[in-house]
């Protein structure tokens, strides 16, 4: 599949997507953005290999920057893996180790990075209409941390979602479906720490 878009400023965006069905499912993607400015032009290529109980990805992008990831199912509910990247231009590399638990209703993940950070999150699907989530991020060098609590309620014609942060930020979004293919969105952010409040609305078509 090949997609392309040319905007009035002369910027060309193109994407190539191909699936190769074998015993393993192999997906290749190439994304390119060509502009008159060299800084805004970029190309990214990726190759995904999805097996029965594993998944691996290789990425190459501007820099050049190389990325490699591998995930393996240890049990039907537990998966573990790692991801790393190397930026040749900056001489920087980092590795991420990640574990995931999923039993269909509860999803828990933990990520440890060589940048000195640890993050964990938990998602609980209470029922078909209610989903709750929590996230914890810890900077291991300074021992600073923050938590986020999220929720999502699916009503008959509306969706209410939001995030509450220990830093004093409250975000809420309400999406009201007026008719098929047409919805109104209301959004609000309250930052009690900086005493800033923002509200907005939008229209979704399609």
mmCIF file of C-alpha atoms in Angstrom:
data_model
loop_
_atom_site.group_PDB
_atom_site.id
_atom_site.type_symbol
_atom_site.label_atom_id
_atom_site.label_comp_id
_atom_site.label_asym_id
_atom_site.label_seq_id
_atom_site.Cartn_x
_atom_site.Cartn_y
_atom_site.Cartn_z
ATOM 1 C CA UNK A 1 0.000 0.000 0.000
ATOM 2 C CA UNK A 2 1.372 3.411 -0.987
ATOM 3 C CA UNK A 3 0.001 6.676 0.408
ATOM 4 C CA UNK A 4 1.106 10.185 -0.501
ATOM 5 C CA UNK A 5 0.205 13.775 0.271
ATOM 6 C CA UNK A 6 1.428 17.074 -1.191
ATOM 7 C CA UNK A 7 0.575 20.269 0.691
ATOM 8 C CA UNK A 8 0.459 23.816 -0.780
ATOM 9 C CA UNK A 9 3.904 24.587 0.686
ATOM 10 C CA UNK A 10 5.472 21.914 -1.516
ATOM 11 C CA UNK A 11 6.032 19.371 1.260
ATOM 12 C CA UNK A 12 5.648 15.756 0.164
ATOM 13 C CA UNK A 13 4.710 13.026 2.668
ATOM 14 C CA UNK A 14 4.757 9.406 1.486
ATOM 15 C CA UNK A 15 4.277 6.053 3.219
ATOM 16 C CA UNK A 16 4.872 2.520 1.920
ATOM 17 C CA UNK A 17 3.358 -0.446 3.774
ATOM 18 C CA UNK A 18 3.804 -4.097 2.758
ATOM 19 C CA UNK A 19 2.876 -7.331 4.506
ATOM 20 C CA UNK A 20 4.625 -10.620 3.762
ATOM 21 C CA UNK A 21 2.680 -13.592 5.100
ATOM 22 C CA UNK A 22 4.927 -16.501 6.023
ATOM 23 C CA UNK A 23 5.055 -18.722 9.114
ATOM 24 C CA UNK A 24 5.976 -15.379 10.686
ATOM 25 C CA UNK A 25 4.104 -12.229 9.748
ATOM 26 C CA UNK A 26 6.605 -9.739 8.313
ATOM 27 C CA UNK A 27 5.653 -6.082 7.843
ATOM 28 C CA UNK A 28 7.875 -3.499 6.164
ATOM 29 C CA UNK A 29 7.213 0.255 6.332
ATOM 30 C CA UNK A 30 8.930 3.256 4.804
ATOM 31 C CA UNK A 31 7.882 6.804 5.718
ATOM 32 C CA UNK A 32 9.408 9.827 4.048
ATOM 33 C CA UNK A 33 8.841 13.556 4.325
ATOM 34 C CA UNK A 34 10.532 15.755 1.710
ATOM 35 C CA UNK A 35 10.605 19.520 2.209
ATOM 36 C CA UNK A 36 12.551 22.500 0.894
ATOM 37 C CA UNK A 37 14.155 22.694 4.348
ATOM 38 C CA UNK A 38 16.696 19.941 4.963
ATOM 39 C CA UNK A 39 16.028 20.054 8.707
ATOM 40 C CA UNK A 40 12.362 19.184 8.160
ATOM 41 C CA UNK A 41 13.042 16.373 5.682
ATOM 42 C CA UNK A 42 13.315 12.853 7.078
ATOM 43 C CA UNK A 43 12.991 9.194 6.156
ATOM 44 C CA UNK A 44 12.213 6.270 8.452
ATOM 45 C CA UNK A 45 12.271 2.571 7.561
ATOM 46 C CA UNK A 46 11.107 -0.259 9.802
ATOM 47 C CA UNK A 47 10.804 -4.035 9.620
ATOM 48 C CA UNK A 48 8.482 -5.970 11.952
ATOM 49 C CA UNK A 49 8.528 -9.726 12.468
ATOM 50 C CA UNK A 50 5.600 -11.147 14.443
ATOM 51 C CA UNK A 51 5.747 -14.827 15.389
ATOM 52 C CA UNK A 52 3.362 -16.965 17.390
ATOM 53 C CA UNK A 53 4.857 -15.988 20.749
ATOM 54 C CA UNK A 54 7.309 -13.188 19.945
ATOM 55 C CA UNK A 55 7.636 -9.855 18.140
ATOM 56 C CA UNK A 56 10.719 -7.978 16.980
ATOM 57 C CA UNK A 57 11.235 -4.635 15.226
ATOM 58 C CA UNK A 58 14.160 -2.930 13.522
ATOM 59 C CA UNK A 59 14.055 0.812 12.729
ATOM 60 C CA UNK A 60 16.361 3.150 10.849
ATOM 61 C CA UNK A 61 15.808 6.907 10.722
ATOM 62 C CA UNK A 62 17.536 10.237 10.292
ATOM 63 C CA UNK A 63 20.680 10.767 12.340
ATOM 64 C CA UNK A 64 21.300 8.027 11.497
ATOM 65 C CA UNK A 65 19.531 6.378 14.438
ATOM 66 C CA UNK A 66 19.155 2.612 14.750
ATOM 67 C CA UNK A 67 16.506 0.958 16.913
ATOM 68 C CA UNK A 68 15.931 -2.677 17.801
ATOM 69 C CA UNK A 69 13.308 -4.317 20.017
ATOM 70 C CA UNK A 70 12.352 -7.879 20.940
ATOM 71 C CA UNK A 71 9.405 -9.169 22.980
ATOM 72 C CA UNK A 72 8.872 -12.772 24.047
ATOM 73 C CA UNK A 73 5.844 -14.393 25.685
ATOM 74 C CA UNK A 74 7.066 -16.308 28.727
ATOM 75 C CA UNK A 75 3.602 -17.573 29.676
ATOM 76 C CA UNK A 76 0.152 -16.906 28.160
ATOM 77 C CA UNK A 77 -0.146 -13.905 30.522
ATOM 78 C CA UNK A 78 3.454 -12.678 30.932
ATOM 79 C CA UNK A 79 5.743 -11.176 28.287
ATOM 80 C CA UNK A 80 9.237 -9.734 28.651
ATOM 81 C CA UNK A 81 11.569 -7.951 26.306
ATOM 82 C CA UNK A 82 13.992 -5.132 25.641
ATOM 83 C CA UNK A 83 14.383 -2.188 23.314
ATOM 84 C CA UNK A 84 17.435 -0.145 22.431
ATOM 85 C CA UNK A 85 18.543 2.640 20.135
ATOM 86 C CA UNK A 86 21.792 4.217 19.009
ATOM 87 C CA UNK A 87 22.108 7.747 17.577
ATOM 88 C CA UNK A 88 25.304 7.838 15.534
ATOM 89 C CA UNK A 89 25.358 11.620 15.108
ATOM 90 C CA UNK A 90 25.218 12.273 18.851
ATOM 91 C CA UNK A 91 26.984 9.100 19.954
ATOM 92 C CA UNK A 92 24.139 8.322 22.375
ATOM 93 C CA UNK A 93 22.637 4.911 23.124
ATOM 94 C CA UNK A 94 20.056 3.689 25.610
ATOM 95 C CA UNK A 95 18.381 0.409 26.506
ATOM 96 C CA UNK A 96 14.862 -0.197 27.858
ATOM 97 C CA UNK A 97 13.855 -3.395 29.686
ATOM 98 C CA UNK A 98 10.122 -4.054 29.884
ATOM 99 C CA UNK A 99 7.759 -6.611 31.354
ATOM 100 C CA UNK A 100 4.010 -6.993 30.848
ATOM 101 C CA UNK A 101 1.209 -8.921 32.529
ATOM 102 C CA UNK A 102 -2.181 -9.254 30.799
ATOM 103 C CA UNK A 103 -5.042 -11.507 31.862
ATOM 104 C CA UNK A 104 -7.715 -9.871 29.725
ATOM 105 C CA UNK A 105 -9.056 -7.519 32.404
ATOM 106 C CA UNK A 106 -5.876 -6.437 34.195
ATOM 107 C CA UNK A 107 -2.823 -5.090 32.352
ATOM 108 C CA UNK A 108 0.347 -4.181 34.248
ATOM 109 C CA UNK A 109 3.671 -3.098 32.741
ATOM 110 C CA UNK A 110 7.042 -2.030 34.155
ATOM 111 C CA UNK A 111 9.886 -0.333 32.252
ATOM 112 C CA UNK A 112 13.464 0.260 33.431
ATOM 113 C CA UNK A 113 15.822 2.395 31.324
ATOM 114 C CA UNK A 114 19.523 3.201 31.288
ATOM 115 C CA UNK A 115 18.489 6.874 31.499
ATOM 116 C CA UNK A 116 17.811 6.288 35.176
ATOM 117 C CA UNK A 117 14.024 6.053 35.125
ATOM 118 C CA UNK A 118 11.505 3.462 36.252
ATOM 119 C CA UNK A 119 7.876 3.555 35.181
ATOM 120 C CA UNK A 120 4.977 1.273 35.993
ATOM 121 C CA UNK A 121 1.342 1.412 34.952
ATOM 122 C CA UNK A 122 -1.784 -0.577 35.658
ATOM 123 C CA UNK A 123 -5.047 -0.691 33.685
ATOM 124 C CA UNK A 124 -8.203 -2.318 35.039
ATOM 125 C CA UNK A 125 -11.182 -2.965 32.786
ATOM 126 C CA UNK A 126 -13.992 -2.957 35.331
ATOM 127 C CA UNK A 127 -16.625 -3.738 32.696
ATOM 128 C CA UNK A 128 -17.447 -2.873 29.098
ATOM 129 C CA UNK A 129 -18.180 0.733 30.077
ATOM 130 C CA UNK A 130 -15.630 1.559 32.810
ATOM 131 C CA UNK A 131 -11.823 1.484 32.633
ATOM 132 C CA UNK A 132 -9.464 2.724 35.373
ATOM 133 C CA UNK A 133 -5.690 3.242 35.192
ATOM 134 C CA UNK A 134 -2.737 4.361 37.309
ATOM 135 C CA UNK A 135 0.840 5.276 36.392
ATOM 136 C CA UNK A 136 3.976 5.783 38.500
ATOM 137 C CA UNK A 137 7.210 7.357 37.228
ATOM 138 C CA UNK A 138 10.392 7.450 39.326
ATOM 139 C CA UNK A 139 13.702 9.185 38.533
ATOM 140 C CA UNK A 140 16.236 6.848 40.141
ATOM 141 C CA UNK A 141 19.042 9.428 40.298
ATOM 142 C CA UNK A 142 17.040 12.077 42.181
ATOM 143 C CA UNK A 143 14.322 9.793 43.638
ATOM 144 C CA UNK A 144 11.654 12.181 42.424
ATOM 145 C CA UNK A 145 8.365 10.625 41.426
ATOM 146 C CA UNK A 146 4.905 11.437 40.164
ATOM 147 C CA UNK A 147 1.654 9.540 39.747
ATOM 148 C CA UNK A 148 -1.232 9.817 37.325
ATOM 149 C CA UNK A 149 -4.704 8.364 37.747
ATOM 150 C CA UNK A 150 -6.929 7.929 34.709
ATOM 151 C CA UNK A 151 -10.507 6.921 34.012
ATOM 152 C CA UNK A 152 -12.779 6.309 31.040
ATOM 153 C CA UNK A 153 -16.554 5.937 31.083
ATOM 154 C CA UNK A 154 -18.381 4.800 27.950
ATOM 155 C CA UNK A 155 -22.015 5.914 27.983
ATOM 156 C CA UNK A 156 -24.655 5.287 25.365
ATOM 157 C CA UNK A 157 -23.756 8.326 23.245
ATOM 158 C CA UNK A 158 -20.884 9.852 25.217
ATOM 159 C CA UNK A 159 -17.363 9.087 26.360
ATOM 160 C CA UNK A 160 -15.905 10.724 29.459
ATOM 161 C CA UNK A 161 -12.174 10.383 30.097
ATOM 162 C CA UNK A 162 -9.669 12.186 32.247
ATOM 163 C CA UNK A 163 -6.369 12.188 34.129
ATOM 164 C CA UNK A 164 -5.584 13.395 37.660
ATOM 165 C CA UNK A 165 -1.912 14.025 38.463
ATOM 166 C CA UNK A 166 -0.135 14.324 41.815
ATOM 167 C CA UNK A 167 1.375 17.539 40.393
ATOM 168 C CA UNK A 168 -2.050 19.158 40.665
ATOM 169 C CA UNK A 169 -3.140 18.843 37.027
ATOM 170 C CA UNK A 170 -6.660 17.684 36.206
ATOM 171 C CA UNK A 171 -7.658 16.940 32.597
ATOM 172 C CA UNK A 172 -11.123 15.950 31.392
ATOM 173 C CA UNK A 173 -12.541 15.299 27.946
ATOM 174 C CA UNK A 174 -16.164 14.672 26.990
ATOM 175 C CA UNK A 175 -17.070 13.363 23.547
ATOM 176 C CA UNK A 176 -20.755 13.521 22.634
ATOM 177 C CA UNK A 177 -21.922 11.643 19.535
ATOM 178 C CA UNK A 178 -24.719 13.698 17.968
ATOM 179 C CA UNK A 179 -25.221 11.357 15.031
ATOM 180 C CA UNK A 180 -23.156 8.715 13.201
ATOM 181 C CA UNK A 181 -19.996 10.379 11.932
ATOM 182 C CA UNK A 182 -20.503 13.615 13.868
ATOM 183 C CA UNK A 183 -19.417 14.334 17.453
ATOM 184 C CA UNK A 184 -18.739 17.355 19.677
ATOM 185 C CA UNK A 185 -15.704 17.344 21.988
ATOM 186 C CA UNK A 186 -15.289 19.395 25.169
ATOM 187 C CA UNK A 187 -11.907 19.546 26.884
ATOM 188 C CA UNK A 188 -10.662 21.179 30.071
ATOM 189 C CA UNK A 189 -7.320 21.371 31.908
ATOM 190 C CA UNK A 190 -6.889 22.707 35.457
ATOM 191 C CA UNK A 191 -3.312 23.258 36.640
ATOM 192 C CA UNK A 192 -3.606 24.150 40.311
ATOM 193 C CA UNK A 193 0.169 24.419 40.823
ATOM 194 C CA UNK A 194 0.602 27.201 38.250
ATOM 195 C CA UNK A 195 -2.976 28.506 38.563
ATOM 196 C CA UNK A 196 -3.662 28.063 34.846
ATOM 197 C CA UNK A 197 -6.991 26.908 33.448
ATOM 198 C CA UNK A 198 -7.768 26.106 29.816
ATOM 199 C CA UNK A 199 -11.008 25.040 28.180
ATOM 200 C CA UNK A 200 -11.860 24.217 24.595
ATOM 201 C CA UNK A 201 -14.250 22.438 22.277
ATOM 202 C CA UNK A 202 -14.103 20.853 18.860
ATOM 203 C CA UNK A 203 -16.042 18.975 16.226
ATOM 204 C CA UNK A 204 -15.185 15.493 14.938
ATOM 205 C CA UNK A 205 -16.477 14.473 11.521
ATOM 206 C CA UNK A 206 -16.047 10.990 10.099
#
